[in-house]
mmCIF file of C-alpha atoms in Angstrom:
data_model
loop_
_atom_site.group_PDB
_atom_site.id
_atom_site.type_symbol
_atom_site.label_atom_id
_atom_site.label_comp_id
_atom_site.label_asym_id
_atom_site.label_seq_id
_atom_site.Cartn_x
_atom_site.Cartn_y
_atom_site.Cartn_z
ATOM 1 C CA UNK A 13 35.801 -116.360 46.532
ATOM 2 C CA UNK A 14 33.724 -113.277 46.062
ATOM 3 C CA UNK A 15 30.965 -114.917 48.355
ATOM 4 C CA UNK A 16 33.140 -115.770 51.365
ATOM 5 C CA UNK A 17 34.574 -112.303 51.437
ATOM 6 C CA UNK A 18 31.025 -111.208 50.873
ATOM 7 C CA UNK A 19 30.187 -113.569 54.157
ATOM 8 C CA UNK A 20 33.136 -112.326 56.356
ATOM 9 C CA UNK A 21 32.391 -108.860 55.865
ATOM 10 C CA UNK A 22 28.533 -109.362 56.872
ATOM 11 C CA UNK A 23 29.707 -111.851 59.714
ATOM 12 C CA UNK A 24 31.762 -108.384 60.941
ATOM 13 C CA UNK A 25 29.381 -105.678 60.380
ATOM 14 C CA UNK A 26 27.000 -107.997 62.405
ATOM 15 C CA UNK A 27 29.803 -108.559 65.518
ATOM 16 C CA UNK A 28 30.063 -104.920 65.230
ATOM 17 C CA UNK A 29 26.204 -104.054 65.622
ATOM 18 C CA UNK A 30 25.948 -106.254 68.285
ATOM 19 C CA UNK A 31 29.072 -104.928 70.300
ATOM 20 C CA UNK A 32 27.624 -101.240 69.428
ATOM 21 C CA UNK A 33 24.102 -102.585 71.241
ATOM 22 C CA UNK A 34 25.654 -103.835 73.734
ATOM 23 C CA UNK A 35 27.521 -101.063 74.554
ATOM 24 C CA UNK A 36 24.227 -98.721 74.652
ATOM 25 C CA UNK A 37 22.446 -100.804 76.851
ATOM 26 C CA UNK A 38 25.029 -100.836 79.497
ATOM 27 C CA UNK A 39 23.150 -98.966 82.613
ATOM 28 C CA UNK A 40 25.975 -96.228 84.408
ATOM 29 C CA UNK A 41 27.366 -96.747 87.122
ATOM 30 C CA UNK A 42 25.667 -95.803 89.835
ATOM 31 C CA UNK A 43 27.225 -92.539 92.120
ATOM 32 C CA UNK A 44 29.534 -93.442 95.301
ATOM 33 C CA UNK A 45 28.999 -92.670 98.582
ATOM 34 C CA UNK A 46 31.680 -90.973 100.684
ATOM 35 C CA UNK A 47 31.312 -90.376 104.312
ATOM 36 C CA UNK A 48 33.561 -88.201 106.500
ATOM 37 C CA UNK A 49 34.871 -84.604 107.363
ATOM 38 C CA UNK A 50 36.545 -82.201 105.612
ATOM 39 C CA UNK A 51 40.099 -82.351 106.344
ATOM 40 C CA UNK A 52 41.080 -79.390 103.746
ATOM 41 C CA UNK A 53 39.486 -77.487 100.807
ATOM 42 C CA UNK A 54 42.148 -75.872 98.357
ATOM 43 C CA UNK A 55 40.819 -74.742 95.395
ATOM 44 C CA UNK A 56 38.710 -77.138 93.455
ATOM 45 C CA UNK A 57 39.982 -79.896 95.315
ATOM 46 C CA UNK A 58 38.391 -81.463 98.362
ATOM 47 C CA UNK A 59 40.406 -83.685 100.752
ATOM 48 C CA UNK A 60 37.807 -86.226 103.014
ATOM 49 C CA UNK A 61 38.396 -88.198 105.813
ATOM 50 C CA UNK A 62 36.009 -90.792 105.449
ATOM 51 C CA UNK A 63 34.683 -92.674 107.811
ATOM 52 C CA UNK A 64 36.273 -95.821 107.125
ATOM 53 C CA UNK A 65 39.907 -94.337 107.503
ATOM 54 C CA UNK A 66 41.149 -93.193 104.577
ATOM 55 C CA UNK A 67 41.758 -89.902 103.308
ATOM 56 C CA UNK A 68 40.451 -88.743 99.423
ATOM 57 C CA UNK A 69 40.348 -86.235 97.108
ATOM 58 C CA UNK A 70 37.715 -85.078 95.325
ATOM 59 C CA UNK A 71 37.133 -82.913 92.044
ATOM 60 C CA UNK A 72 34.278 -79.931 92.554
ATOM 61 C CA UNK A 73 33.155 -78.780 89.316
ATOM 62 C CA UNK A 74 33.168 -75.120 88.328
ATOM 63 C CA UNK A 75 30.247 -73.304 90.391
ATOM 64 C CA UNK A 76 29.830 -76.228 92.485
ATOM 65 C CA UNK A 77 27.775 -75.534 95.871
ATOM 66 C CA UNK A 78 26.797 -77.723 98.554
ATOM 67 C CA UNK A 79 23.747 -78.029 100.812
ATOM 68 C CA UNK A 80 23.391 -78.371 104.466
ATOM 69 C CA UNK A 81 20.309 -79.550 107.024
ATOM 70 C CA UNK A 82 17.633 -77.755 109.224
ATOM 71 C CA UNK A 83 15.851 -79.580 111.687
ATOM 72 C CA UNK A 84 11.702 -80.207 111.248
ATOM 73 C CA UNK A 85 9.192 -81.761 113.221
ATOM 74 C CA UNK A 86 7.410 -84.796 112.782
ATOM 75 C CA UNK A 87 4.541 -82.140 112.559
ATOM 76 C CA UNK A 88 6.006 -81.234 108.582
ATOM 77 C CA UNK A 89 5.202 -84.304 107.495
ATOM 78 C CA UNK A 90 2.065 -84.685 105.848
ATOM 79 C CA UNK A 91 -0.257 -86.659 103.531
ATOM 80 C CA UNK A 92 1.570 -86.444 99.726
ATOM 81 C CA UNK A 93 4.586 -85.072 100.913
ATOM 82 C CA UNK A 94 7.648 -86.571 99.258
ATOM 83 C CA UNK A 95 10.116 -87.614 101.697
ATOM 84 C CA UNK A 96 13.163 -90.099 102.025
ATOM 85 C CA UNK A 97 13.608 -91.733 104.976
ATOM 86 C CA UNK A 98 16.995 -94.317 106.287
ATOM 87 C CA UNK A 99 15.477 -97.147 107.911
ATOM 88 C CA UNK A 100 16.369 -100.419 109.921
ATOM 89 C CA UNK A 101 14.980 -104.038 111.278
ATOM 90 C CA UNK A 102 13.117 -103.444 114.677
ATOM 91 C CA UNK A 103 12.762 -106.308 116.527
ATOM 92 C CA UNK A 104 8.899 -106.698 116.073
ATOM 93 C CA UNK A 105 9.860 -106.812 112.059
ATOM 94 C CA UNK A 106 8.677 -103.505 111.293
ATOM 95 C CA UNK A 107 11.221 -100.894 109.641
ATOM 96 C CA UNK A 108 12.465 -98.202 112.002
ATOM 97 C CA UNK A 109 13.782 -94.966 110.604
ATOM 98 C CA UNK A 110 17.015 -93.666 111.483
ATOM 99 C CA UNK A 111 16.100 -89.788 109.796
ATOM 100 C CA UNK A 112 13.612 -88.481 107.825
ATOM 101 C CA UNK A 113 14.590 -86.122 105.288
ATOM 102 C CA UNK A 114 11.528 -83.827 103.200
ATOM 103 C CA UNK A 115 11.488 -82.592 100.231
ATOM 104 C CA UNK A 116 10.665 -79.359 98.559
ATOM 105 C CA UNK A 117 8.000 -80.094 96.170
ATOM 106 C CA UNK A 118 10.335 -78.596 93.288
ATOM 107 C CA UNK A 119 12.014 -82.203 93.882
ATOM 108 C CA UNK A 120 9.320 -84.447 94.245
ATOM 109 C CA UNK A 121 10.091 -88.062 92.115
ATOM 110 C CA UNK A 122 13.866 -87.769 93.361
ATOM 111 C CA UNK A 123 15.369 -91.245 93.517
ATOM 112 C CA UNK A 124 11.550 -93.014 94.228
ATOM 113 C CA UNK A 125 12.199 -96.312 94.945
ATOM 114 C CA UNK A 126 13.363 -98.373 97.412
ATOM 115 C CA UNK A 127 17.122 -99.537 98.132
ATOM 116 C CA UNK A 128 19.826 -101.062 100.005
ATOM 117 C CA UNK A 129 21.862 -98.550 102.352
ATOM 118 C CA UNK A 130 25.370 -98.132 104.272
ATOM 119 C CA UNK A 131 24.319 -96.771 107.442
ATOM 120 C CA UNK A 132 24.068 -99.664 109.707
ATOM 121 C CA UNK A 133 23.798 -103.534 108.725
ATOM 122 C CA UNK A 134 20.378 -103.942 106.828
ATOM 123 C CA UNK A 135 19.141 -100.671 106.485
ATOM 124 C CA UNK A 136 17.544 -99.484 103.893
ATOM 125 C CA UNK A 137 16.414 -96.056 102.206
ATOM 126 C CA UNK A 138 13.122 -95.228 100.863
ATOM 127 C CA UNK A 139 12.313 -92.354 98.996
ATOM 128 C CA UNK A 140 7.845 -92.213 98.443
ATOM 129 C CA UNK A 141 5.174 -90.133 98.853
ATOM 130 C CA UNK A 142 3.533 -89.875 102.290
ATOM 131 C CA UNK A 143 -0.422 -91.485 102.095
ATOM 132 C CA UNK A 144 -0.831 -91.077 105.877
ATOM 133 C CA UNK A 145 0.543 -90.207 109.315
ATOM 134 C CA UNK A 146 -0.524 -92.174 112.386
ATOM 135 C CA UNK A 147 0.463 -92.518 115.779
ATOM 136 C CA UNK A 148 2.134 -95.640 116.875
ATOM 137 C CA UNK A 149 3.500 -97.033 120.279
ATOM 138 C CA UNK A 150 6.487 -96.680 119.324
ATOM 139 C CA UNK A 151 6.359 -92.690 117.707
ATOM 140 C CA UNK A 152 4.628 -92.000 113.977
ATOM 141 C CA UNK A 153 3.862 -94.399 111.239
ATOM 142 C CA UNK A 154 4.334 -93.611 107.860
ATOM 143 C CA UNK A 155 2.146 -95.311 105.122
ATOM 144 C CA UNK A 156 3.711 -94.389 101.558
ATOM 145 C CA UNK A 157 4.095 -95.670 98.379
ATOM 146 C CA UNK A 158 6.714 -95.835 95.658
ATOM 147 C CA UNK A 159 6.314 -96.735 91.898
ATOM 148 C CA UNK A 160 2.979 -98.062 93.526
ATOM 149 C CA UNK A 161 4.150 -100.129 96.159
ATOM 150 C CA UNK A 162 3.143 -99.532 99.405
ATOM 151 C CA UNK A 163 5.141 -99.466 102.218
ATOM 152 C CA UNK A 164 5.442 -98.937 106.299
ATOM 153 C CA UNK A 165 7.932 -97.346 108.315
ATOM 154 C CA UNK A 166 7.898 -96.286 111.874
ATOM 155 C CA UNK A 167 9.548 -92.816 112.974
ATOM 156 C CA UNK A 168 10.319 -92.778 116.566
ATOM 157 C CA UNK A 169 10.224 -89.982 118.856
ATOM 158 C CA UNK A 170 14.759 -89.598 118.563
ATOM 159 C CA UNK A 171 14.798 -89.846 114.441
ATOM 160 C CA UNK A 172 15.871 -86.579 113.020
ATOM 161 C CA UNK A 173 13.369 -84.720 110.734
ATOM 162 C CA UNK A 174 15.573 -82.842 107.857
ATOM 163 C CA UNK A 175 15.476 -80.695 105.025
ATOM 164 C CA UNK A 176 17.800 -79.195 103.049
ATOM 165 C CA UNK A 177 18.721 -75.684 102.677
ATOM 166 C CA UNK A 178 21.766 -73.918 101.284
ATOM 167 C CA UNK A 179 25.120 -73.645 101.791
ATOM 168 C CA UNK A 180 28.890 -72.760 100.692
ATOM 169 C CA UNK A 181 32.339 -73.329 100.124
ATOM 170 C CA UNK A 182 32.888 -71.630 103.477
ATOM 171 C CA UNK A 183 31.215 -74.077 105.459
ATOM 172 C CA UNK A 184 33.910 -77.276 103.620
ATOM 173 C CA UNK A 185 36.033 -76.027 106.918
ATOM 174 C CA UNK A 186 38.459 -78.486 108.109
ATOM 175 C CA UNK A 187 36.534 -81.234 110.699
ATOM 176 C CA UNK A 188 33.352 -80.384 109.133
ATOM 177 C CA UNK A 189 31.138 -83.595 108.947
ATOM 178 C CA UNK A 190 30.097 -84.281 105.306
ATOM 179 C CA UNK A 191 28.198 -86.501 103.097
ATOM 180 C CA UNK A 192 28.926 -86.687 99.176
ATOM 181 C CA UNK A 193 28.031 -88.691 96.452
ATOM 182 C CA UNK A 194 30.762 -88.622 93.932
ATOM 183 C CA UNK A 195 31.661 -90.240 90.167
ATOM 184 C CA UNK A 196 34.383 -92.373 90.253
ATOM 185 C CA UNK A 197 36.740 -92.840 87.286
ATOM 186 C CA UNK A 198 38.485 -95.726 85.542
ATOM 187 C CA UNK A 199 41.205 -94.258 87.102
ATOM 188 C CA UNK A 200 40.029 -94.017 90.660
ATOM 189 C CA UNK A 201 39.896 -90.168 90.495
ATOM 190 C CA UNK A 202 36.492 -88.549 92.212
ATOM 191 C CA UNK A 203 34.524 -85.689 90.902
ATOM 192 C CA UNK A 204 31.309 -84.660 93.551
ATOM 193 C CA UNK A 205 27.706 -85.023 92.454
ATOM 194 C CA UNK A 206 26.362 -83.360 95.620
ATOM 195 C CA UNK A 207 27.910 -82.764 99.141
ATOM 196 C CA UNK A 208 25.955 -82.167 101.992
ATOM 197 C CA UNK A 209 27.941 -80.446 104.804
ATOM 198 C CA UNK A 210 27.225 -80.126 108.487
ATOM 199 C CA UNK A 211 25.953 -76.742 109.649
ATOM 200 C CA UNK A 212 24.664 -74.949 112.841
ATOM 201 C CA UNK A 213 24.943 -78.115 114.905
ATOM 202 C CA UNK A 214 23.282 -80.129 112.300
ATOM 203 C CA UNK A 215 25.476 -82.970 110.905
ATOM 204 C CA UNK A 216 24.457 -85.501 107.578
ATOM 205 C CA UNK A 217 24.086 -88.733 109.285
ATOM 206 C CA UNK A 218 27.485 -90.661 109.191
#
């Protein structure tokens, strides 16, 4: 008697173990994207239109401030700059970007790697480190790399060229354009990550 109750309690501490590992070595889940404009800001809570229709609210922690864009030239981008760029099929095969955006070197590493995107059917973002700049027929080609792989991407002449700079609560005015990533809860409840907001004429691509 004493060793099957011996047994059962082993065969649970073990189920237990193995539920705990499990549980660690769930990844998160990655951040959501939101899309939109600002249809009102009242205290800590945002209200988006997003670009799909519907209207949602989102959470801004306490001292929460968003960025906006400046416009570059294709003349900021240079060899080892760290850069992440929105790109689609062309019909010769080769990627295409839709923007550019560059980094300040304080955030080099952000996000390297290279994933599926929202922003048109098969695009793509890539976020590397520049290895060269050439002219192409078709505008600038970018040779970089990411977690050493290697990778080509045109830029033509009409793709944006961004960075980010600061910006603030005054600028979540209603109809502003803005771009968010956001944790979702459980519950369905939204709490912002970042927000980038249009400013000056310069929008977050939508």
């Amino acid at each position: 008697m004493k060793n099957s109750r011996r047994s059962c309690m082993l065969a649970g501490l073990a189920i237990l173990i193995t539920a705990g590992s499990a549980a660690a070595q769930t990844p998160p889940t990655p951040p959501a994207r939101i899309r939109g404009t600002v249809a009102s800001l009242n205290g800590a809570t945002l209200s988006v239109v997003t670009r799909d229709g519907p209207t949602v609210s989102i959470a801004l922690p306490d001292g929460f401030k968003p960025t906006a864009l400046k416009r570059l030239s294709i003349n900021d981008i240079a060899p080892n700059s760290f850069v992440a760029t929105v790109a689609g099929p062309a019909d010769d095969g080769t990627l295409k970007s839709v923007y550019v955006l560059v980094f300040p070197e304080s955030a080099r590493g952000t996000g390297e790697g290279h994933y599926d995107w929202d922003l048109g059917p098969g695009t793509s973002m890539t976020n590397a480190t520049v290895t060269s700049v050439v002219q192409a027929t078709s505008g600038r080609k970018l040779t970089m790399v990411y977690k050493g792989t290697p990778i080509e991407i045109v830029v033509p002449p009409e793709a944006p060229i961004l960075s980010s700079i600061p910006a603030s609560r005054d600028d979540l005015t209603p109809g502003a354009a803005v771009y968010l990533t956001v944790t979702k809860t459980a519950e369905g409840a939204y709490t912002a990550n970042r927000i980038t907001v249009g400013k000056d004429g310069v929008n977050p691509p939508q």
